[in-house]
Coordinates of C-alpha atoms in Angstrom, one line a residue:
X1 CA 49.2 120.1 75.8
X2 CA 48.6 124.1 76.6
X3 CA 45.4 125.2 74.5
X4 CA 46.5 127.8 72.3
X5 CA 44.5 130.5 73.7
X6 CA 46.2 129.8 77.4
X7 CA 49.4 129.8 75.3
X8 CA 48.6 133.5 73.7
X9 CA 47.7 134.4 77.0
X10 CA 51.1 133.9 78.8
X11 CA 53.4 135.6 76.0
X12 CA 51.5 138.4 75.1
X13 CA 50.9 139.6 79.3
X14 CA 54.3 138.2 80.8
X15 CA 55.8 141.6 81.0
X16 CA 52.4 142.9 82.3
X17 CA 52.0 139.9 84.6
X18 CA 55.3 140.6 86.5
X19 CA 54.1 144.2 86.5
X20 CA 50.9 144.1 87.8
X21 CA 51.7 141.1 90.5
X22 CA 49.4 138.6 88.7
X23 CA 52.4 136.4 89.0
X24 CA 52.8 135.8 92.7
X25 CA 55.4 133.8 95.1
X26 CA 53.6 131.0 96.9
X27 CA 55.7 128.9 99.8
X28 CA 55.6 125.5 100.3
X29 CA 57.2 124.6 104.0
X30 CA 60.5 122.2 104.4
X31 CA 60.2 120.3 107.2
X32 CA 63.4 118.8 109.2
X33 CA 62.6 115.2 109.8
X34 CA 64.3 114.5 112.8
X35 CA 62.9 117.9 114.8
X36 CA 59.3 118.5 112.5
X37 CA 60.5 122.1 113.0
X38 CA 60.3 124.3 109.4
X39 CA 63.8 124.2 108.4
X40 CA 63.1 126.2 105.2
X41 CA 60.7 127.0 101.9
X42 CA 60.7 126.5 98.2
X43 CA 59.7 129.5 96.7
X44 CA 57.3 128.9 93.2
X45 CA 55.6 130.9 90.8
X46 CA 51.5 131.0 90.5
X47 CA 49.7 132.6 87.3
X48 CA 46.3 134.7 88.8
X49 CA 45.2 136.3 85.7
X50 CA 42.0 138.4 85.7
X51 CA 40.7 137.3 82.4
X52 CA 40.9 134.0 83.2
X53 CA 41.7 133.0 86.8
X54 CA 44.1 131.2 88.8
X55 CA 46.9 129.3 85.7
X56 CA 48.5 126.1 87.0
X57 CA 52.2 126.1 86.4
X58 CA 51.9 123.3 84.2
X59 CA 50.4 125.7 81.5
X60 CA 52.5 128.8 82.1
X61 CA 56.3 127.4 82.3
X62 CA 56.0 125.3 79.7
X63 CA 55.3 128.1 77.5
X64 CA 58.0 130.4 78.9
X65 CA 60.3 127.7 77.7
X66 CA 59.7 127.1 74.4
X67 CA 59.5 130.8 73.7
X68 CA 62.8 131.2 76.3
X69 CA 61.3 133.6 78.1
X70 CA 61.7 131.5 81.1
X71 CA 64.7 133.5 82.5
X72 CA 61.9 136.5 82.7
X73 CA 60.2 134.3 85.3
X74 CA 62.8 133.3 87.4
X75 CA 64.5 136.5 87.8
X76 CA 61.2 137.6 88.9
X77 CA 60.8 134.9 91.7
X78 CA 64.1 135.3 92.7
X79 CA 64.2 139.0 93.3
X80 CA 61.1 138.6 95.1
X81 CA 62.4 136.0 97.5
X82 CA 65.1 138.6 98.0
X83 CA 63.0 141.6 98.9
X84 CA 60.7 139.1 101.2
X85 CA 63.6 138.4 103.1
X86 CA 65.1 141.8 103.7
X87 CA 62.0 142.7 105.0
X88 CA 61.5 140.2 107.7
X89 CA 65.2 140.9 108.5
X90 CA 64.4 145.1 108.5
X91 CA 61.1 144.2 111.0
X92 CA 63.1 141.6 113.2
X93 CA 60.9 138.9 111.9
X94 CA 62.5 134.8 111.9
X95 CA 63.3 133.8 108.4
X96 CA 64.7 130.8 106.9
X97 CA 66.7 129.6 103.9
X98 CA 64.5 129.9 100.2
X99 CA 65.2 127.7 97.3
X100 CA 64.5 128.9 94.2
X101 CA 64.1 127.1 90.4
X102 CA 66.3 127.7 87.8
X103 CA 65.2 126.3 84.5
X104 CA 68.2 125.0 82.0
X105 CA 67.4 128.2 79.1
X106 CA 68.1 130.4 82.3
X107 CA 71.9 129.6 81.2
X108 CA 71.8 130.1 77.5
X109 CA 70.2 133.9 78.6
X110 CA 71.8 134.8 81.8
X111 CA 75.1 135.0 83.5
X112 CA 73.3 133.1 86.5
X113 CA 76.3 133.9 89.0
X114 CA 76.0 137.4 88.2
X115 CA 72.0 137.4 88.0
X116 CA 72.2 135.9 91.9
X117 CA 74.7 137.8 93.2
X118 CA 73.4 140.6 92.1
X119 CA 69.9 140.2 93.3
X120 CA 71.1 138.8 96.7
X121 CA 73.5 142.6 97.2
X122 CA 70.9 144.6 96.2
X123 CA 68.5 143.5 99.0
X124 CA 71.7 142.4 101.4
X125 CA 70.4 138.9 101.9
X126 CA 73.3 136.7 103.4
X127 CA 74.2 133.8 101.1
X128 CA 73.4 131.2 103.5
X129 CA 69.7 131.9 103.0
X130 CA 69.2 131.7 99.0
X131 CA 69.7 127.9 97.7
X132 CA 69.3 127.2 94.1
X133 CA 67.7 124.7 92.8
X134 CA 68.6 122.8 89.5
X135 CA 66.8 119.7 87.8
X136 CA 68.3 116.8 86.2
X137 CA 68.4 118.2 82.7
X138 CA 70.5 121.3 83.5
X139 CA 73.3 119.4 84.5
X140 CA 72.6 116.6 81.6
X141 CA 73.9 118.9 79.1
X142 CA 77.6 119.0 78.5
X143 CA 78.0 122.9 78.8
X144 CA 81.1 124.3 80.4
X145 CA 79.2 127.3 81.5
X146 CA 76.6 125.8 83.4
X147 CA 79.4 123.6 85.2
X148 CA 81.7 127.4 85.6
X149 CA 78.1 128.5 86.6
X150 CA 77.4 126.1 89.8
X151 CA 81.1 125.4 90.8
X152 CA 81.3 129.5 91.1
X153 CA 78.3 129.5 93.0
X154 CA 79.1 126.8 95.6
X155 CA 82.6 128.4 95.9
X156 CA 81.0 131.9 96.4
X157 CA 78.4 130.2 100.0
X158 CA 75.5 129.2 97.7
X159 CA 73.6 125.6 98.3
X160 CA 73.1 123.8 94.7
X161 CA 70.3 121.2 95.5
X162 CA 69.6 118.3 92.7
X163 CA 65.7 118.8 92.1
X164 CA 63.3 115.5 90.7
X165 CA 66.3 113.4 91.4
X166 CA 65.6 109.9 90.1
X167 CA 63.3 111.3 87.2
X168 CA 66.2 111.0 84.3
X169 CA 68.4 108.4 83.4
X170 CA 71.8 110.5 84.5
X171 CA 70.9 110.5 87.9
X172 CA 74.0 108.8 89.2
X173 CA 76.2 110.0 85.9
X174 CA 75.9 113.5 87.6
X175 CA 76.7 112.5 91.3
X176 CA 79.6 111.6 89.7
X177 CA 80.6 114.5 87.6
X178 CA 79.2 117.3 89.7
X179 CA 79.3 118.5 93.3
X180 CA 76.2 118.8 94.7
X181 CA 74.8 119.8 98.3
X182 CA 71.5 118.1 98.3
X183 CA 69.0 115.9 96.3
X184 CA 65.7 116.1 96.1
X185 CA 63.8 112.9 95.2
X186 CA 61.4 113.0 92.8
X187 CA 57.8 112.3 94.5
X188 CA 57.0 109.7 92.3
X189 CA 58.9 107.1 94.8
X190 CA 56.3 108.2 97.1
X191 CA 53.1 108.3 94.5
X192 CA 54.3 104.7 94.2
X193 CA 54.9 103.2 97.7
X194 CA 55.4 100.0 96.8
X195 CA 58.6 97.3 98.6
X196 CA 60.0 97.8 96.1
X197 CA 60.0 101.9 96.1
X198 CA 60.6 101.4 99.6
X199 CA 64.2 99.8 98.7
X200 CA 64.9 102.3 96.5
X201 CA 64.4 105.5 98.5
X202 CA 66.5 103.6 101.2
X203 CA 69.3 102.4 98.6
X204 CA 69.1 106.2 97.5
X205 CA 69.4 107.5 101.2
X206 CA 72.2 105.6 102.4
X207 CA 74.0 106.2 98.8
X208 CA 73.6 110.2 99.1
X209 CA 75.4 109.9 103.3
X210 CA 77.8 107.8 101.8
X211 CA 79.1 110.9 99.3
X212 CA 78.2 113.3 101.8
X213 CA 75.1 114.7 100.2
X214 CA 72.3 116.0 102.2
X215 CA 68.3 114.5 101.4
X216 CA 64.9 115.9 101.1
X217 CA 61.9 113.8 99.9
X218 CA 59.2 115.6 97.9
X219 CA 56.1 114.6 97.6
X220 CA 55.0 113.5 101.2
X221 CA 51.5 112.7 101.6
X222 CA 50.5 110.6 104.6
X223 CA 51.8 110.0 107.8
X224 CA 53.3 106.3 106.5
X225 CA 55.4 108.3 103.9
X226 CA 56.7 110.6 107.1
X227 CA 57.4 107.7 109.2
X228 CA 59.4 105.4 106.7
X229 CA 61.6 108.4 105.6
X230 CA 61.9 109.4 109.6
X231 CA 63.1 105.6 109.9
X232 CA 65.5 105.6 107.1
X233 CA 66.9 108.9 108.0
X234 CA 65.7 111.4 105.6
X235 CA 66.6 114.6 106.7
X236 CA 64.1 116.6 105.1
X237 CA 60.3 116.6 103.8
X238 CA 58.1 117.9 102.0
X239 CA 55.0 117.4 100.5
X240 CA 50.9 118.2 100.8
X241 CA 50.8 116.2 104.5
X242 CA 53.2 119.6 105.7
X243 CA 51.6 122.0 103.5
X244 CA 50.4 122.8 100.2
X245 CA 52.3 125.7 98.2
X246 CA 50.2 129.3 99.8
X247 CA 51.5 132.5 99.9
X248 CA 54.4 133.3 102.7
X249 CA 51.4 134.6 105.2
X250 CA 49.6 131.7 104.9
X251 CA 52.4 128.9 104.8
X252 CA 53.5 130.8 108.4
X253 CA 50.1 130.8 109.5
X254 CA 49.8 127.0 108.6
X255 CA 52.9 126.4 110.6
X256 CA 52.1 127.9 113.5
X257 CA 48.5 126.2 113.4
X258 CA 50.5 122.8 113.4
X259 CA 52.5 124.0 116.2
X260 CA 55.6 123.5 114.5
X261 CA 58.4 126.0 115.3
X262 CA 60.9 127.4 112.8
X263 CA 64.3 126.5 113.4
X264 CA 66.9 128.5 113.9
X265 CA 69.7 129.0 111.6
X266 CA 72.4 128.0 114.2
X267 CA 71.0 124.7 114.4
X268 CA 70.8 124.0 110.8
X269 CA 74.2 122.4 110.6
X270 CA 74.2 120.6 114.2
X271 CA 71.0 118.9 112.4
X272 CA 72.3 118.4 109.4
X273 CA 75.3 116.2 111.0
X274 CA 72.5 114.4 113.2
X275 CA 70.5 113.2 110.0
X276 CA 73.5 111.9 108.6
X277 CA 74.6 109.7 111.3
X278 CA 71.3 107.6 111.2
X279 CA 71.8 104.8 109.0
X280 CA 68.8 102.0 108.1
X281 CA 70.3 98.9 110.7
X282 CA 68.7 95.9 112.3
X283 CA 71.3 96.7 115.5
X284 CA 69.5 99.2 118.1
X285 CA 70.3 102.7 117.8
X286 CA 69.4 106.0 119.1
X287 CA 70.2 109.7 118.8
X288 CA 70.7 112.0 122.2
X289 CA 70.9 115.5 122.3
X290 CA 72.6 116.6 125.4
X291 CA 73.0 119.8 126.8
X292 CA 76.7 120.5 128.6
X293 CA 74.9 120.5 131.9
X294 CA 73.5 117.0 131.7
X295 CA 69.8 117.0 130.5
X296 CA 69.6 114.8 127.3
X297 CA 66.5 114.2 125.0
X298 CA 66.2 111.4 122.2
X299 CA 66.3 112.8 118.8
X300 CA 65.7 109.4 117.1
X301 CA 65.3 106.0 117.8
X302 CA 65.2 102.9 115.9
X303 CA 62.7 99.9 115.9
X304 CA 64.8 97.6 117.4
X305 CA 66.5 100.2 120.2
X306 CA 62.5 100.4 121.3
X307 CA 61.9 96.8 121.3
X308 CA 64.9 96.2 123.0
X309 CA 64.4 99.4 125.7
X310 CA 60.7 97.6 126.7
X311 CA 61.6 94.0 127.5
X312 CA 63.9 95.7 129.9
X313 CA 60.7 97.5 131.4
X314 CA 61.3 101.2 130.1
X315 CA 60.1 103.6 128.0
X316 CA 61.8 105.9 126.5
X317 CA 60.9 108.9 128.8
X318 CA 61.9 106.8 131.4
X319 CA 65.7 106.6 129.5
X320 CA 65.7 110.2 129.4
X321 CA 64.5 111.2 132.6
X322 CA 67.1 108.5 134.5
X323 CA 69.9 109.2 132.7
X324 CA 69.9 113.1 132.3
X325 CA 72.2 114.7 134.7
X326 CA 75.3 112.5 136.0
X327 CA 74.3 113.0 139.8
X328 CA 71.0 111.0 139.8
X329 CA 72.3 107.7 140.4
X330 CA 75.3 105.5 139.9
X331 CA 74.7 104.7 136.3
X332 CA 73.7 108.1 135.3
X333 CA 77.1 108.7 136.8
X334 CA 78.8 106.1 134.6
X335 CA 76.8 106.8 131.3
X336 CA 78.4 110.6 131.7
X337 CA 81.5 109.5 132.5
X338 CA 82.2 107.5 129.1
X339 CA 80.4 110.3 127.3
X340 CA 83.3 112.3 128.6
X341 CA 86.0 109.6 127.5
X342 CA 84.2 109.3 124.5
X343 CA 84.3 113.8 123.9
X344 CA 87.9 113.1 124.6
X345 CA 88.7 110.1 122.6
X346 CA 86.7 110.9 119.5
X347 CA 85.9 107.5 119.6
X348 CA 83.3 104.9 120.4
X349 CA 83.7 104.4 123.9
X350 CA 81.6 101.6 125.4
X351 CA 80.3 100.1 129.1
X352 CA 78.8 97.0 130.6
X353 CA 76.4 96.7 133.8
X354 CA 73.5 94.6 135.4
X355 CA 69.7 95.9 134.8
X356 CA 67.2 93.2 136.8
X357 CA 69.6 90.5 135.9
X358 CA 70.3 91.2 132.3
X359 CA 73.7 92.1 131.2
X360 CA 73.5 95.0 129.1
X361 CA 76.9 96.4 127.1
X362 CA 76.2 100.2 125.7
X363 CA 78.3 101.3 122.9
X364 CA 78.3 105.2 122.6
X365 CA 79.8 107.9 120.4
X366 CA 80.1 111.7 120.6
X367 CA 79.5 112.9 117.0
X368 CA 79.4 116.4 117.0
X369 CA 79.6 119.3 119.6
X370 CA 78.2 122.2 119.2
X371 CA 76.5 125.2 121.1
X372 CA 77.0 123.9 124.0
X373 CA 75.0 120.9 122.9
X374 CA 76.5 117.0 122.2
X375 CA 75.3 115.0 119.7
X376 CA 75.6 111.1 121.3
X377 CA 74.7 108.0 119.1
X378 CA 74.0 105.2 121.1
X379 CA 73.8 101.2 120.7
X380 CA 73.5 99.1 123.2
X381 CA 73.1 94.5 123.5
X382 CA 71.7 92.5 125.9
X383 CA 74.0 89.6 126.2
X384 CA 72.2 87.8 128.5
X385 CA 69.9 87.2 124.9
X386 CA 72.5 87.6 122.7
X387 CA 73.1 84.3 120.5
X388 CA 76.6 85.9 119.6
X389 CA 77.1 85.6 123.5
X390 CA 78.4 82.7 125.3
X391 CA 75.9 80.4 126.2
X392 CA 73.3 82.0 128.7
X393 CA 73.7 79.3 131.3
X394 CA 77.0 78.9 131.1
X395 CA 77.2 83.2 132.1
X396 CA 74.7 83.2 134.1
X397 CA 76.2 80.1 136.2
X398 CA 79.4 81.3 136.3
X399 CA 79.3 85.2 136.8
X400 CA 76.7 84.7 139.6
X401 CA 79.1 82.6 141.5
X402 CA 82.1 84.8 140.7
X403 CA 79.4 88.2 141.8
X404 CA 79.0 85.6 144.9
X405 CA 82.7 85.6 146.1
X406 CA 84.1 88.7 144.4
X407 CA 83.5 92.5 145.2
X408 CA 84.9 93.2 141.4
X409 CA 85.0 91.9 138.1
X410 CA 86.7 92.9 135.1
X411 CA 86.9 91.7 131.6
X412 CA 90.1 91.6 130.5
X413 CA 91.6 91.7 127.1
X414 CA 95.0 91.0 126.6
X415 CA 95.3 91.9 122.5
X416 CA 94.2 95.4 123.5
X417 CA 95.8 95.6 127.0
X418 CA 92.5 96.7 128.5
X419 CA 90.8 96.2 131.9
X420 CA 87.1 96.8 131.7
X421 CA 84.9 96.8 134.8
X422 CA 82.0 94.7 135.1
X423 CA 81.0 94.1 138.1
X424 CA 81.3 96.3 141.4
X425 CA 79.9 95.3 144.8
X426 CA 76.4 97.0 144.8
X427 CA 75.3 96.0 141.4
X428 CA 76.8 98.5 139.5
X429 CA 79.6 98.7 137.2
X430 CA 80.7 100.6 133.9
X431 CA 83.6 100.1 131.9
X432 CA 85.7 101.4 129.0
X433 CA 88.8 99.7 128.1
X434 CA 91.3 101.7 130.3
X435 CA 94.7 100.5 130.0
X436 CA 96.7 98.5 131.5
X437 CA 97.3 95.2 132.1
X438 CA 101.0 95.3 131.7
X439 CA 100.7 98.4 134.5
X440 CA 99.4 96.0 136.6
X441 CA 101.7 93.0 136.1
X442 CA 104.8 91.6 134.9
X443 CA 105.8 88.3 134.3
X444 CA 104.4 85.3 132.4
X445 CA 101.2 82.6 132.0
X446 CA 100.8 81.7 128.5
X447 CA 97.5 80.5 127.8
X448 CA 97.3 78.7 123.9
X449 CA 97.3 80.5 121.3
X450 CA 98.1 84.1 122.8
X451 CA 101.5 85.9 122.9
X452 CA 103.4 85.8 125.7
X453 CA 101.6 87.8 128.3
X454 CA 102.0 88.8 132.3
X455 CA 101.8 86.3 135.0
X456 CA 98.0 86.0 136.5
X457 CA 97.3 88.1 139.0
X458 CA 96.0 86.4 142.5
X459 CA 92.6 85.7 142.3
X460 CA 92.2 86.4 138.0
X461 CA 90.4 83.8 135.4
X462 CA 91.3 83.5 131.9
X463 CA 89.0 82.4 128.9
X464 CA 90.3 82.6 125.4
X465 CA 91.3 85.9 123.8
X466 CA 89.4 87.9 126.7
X467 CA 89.6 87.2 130.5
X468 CA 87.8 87.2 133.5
X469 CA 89.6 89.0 135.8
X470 CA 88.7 89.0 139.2
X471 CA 89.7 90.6 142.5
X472 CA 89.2 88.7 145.6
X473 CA 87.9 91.1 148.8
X474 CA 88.1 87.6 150.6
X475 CA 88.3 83.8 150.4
X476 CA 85.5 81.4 148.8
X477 CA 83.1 80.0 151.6

């Protein structure tokens, strides 16, 4: 509860408050999980009255509400976001995108569209910088203005992000009934980081990619709450363990002490798209950015791609370093290759080949391309391990002997009419499905239980639905 006099205090000097810049803007960074670059700010309002010090928001904005005065407040903030930004723009300084709070009176007083648009032409900030922010009980209330209000403001370039998501008990009522850009969860997921919390932010997560909605946790403490949301695919953070809420000199000055960068706005998209391709999976997978002239760098990685990359004897630098740039060897070669098919396909496109006598299948996708940059997701199995595989001795056995005889080896399948490389004398081979079977051959062996397909070729094995095919450089011993 406010104490009266605190309560006075606020409505009698809110006019003189704004006037007199007792009411400030303080920053509080937005950091992109999957870079640690500042991606943008939230901008809030802090109470420094002479009389009586520094007033936490909790016993200002309260206040302003009951007495709906709040709309006072948050035109304030939001016109001072505005001229903050021109500014940097006038003096050539980096910016990035500001949220700012609307409270739920703010529509019974304003014409919000107009109050924004306004604002934002007066200082000539572009749209994509300025995203509003909205709680739970704005869009609880069945008002046809506030609905006219945000679908006119997303139509128009504006962001609407979902603030304390998780806090009401129409969380998933409005997902359903409104089109939102992002959701922020509420921090108390993280106050409480419990299993079963855990579950929850990941149920949340994976629900919000699902409908295409972007996701920023608030509330971030410790470096456990950054890893789990960095593992579950969060795309944004923010909380005390980035940086408390300071005024715009001192958030940048805190930034630049962390040696964090600020991302550029041509990025934020490319990023975007990269955060929502990471999905929570016991399967290995990894995230490579590569630049159009080869050089690629991981942008995420899973536990199990880790595990999986050191019982073959790398690390993950050593992954980069061997397969950036197509010339470096013959599986650098190969890797680029079905990158390419892949660019061209827009499709998973996927390869087999022999790493210190494991047999290793990659499974790779191009998922965006931008700026001269590829966004690759990557799995990859080791058969030899796999208890989906056949059995290892029987593989082993019989591929070593076939490696022994043969200078290549192809896996053949005849549902898809595909010829996939396996094996090519040297130790090296990389596949892809590329048709054709029927190119090759005409004619007809029928093995049981498969549609009438081509004769054999000289030299070719059949097992079940896939083959063994195999193409004799000379005899047997």
């Amino acid at each position: 509860m406010v104490d009266r006099d605190i309560r006075d205090h606020v409505i009698r000097h809110l006019d003189e408050a704004i006037e007199k810049h007792w009411l400030q803007v303080y920053y509080q960074p937005v950091i992109r999980t999957i870079t640690g670059e500042l991606c943008g700010m939230e901008a809030l309002a802090r109470w420094i009255a002479p009389e009586i010090g520094f007033l936490s928001p909790g016993s200002f904005i309260p206040v302003l509400e009951q007495v709906r005065l709040i709309h006072r407040l948050d035109a304030f903030v939001l016109e001072e976001v505005c001229r903050t930004l021109r500014q940097r723009l006038d003096e050539n300084l980096p910016i990035t995108p500001v949220s700012f709070n609307l409270s739920r009176y703010d529509f019974d007083m304003l014409d919000i569209f107009d109050l924004v648009e306004t604002m934002r032409r007066k200082y000539a900030v572009p749209r994509e910088f300025l995203h509003v922010e909205i709680t739970e009980s704005v869009l609880s209330r069945d008002s046809r203005a506030v609905q006219q209000a945000i679908n006119r403001l997303r139509q128009e370039g504006y962001e609407i992000w979902l603030d304390d998501f998780g806090s009401g008990y129409s969380s998933l009522n409005i997902l359903k009934d409104y089109t939102v850009d992002l959701i922020k969860l509420d921090m108390g997921f993280l106050r409480s980081f419990t299993e079963k919390s855990r579950s929850i932010i990941s149920s949340v997560i994976g629900m919000a990619k699902d409908l295409g909605i972007k996701t920023l946790a608030e509330g971030v403490e410790t470096q456990e709450h950054a890893d789990f949301l960095a593992s579950i695919g969060c795309g944004r953070q923010q909380g005390y363990f980035y940086g408390s809420p300071r005024p715009l000199a001192g958030t940048l000055a805190h930034i630049e002490e962390e040696r964090r960068g600020i991302e550029q706005r041509k990025w934020c998209h490319y990023y975007d798209v990269a955060s929502m391709v990471i999905r929570q999976t016991d399967r290995t997978s990894a995230l490579f950015d590569m630049q159009e002239e080869g050089r690629l760098r991981f942008l995420y990685t899973n536990k199990a791609y880790r595990k999986q990359i050191q019982a073959l004897g790398y690390q993950l630098q050593d992954i980069e370093e061997n397969l950036s740039f197509a010339e470096k060897s013959e599986i650098s070669q190969t890797f680029h290759d079905v990158i390419n098919r892949s660019r061209q396909s827009h499709q998973a496109e996927s390869f087999c080949y022999i790493d210190g006598g494991s047999y290793v299948n990659v499974r790779l996708r191009v998922v965006y391309a931008m700026n001269h940059h590829l966004l690759v997701h990557v799995e990859f199995q080791n058969i030899s391990r796999s208890i989906e595989s056949l059995q290892q001795g029987k593989l082993d056995d019989n591929l070593r002997y076939l490696y022994s005889i043969f200078e290549h080896v192809c896996i053949v399948d005849f549902q898809q009419d595909t010829i996939d490389p396996l094996y090519v004398q040297g130790g090296m081979m990389g596949n892809g499905g590329k048709p054709g079977i029927r190119g090759h051959h005409h004619g007809a062996a029928q093995p049981p239980g498969l549609p009438r397909r081509p004769d054999p070729l000289p030299g070719v094995l059949y097992d079940g639905q896939a083959g063994l095919r195999v193409d004799p450089a000379r005899e047997p011993l």
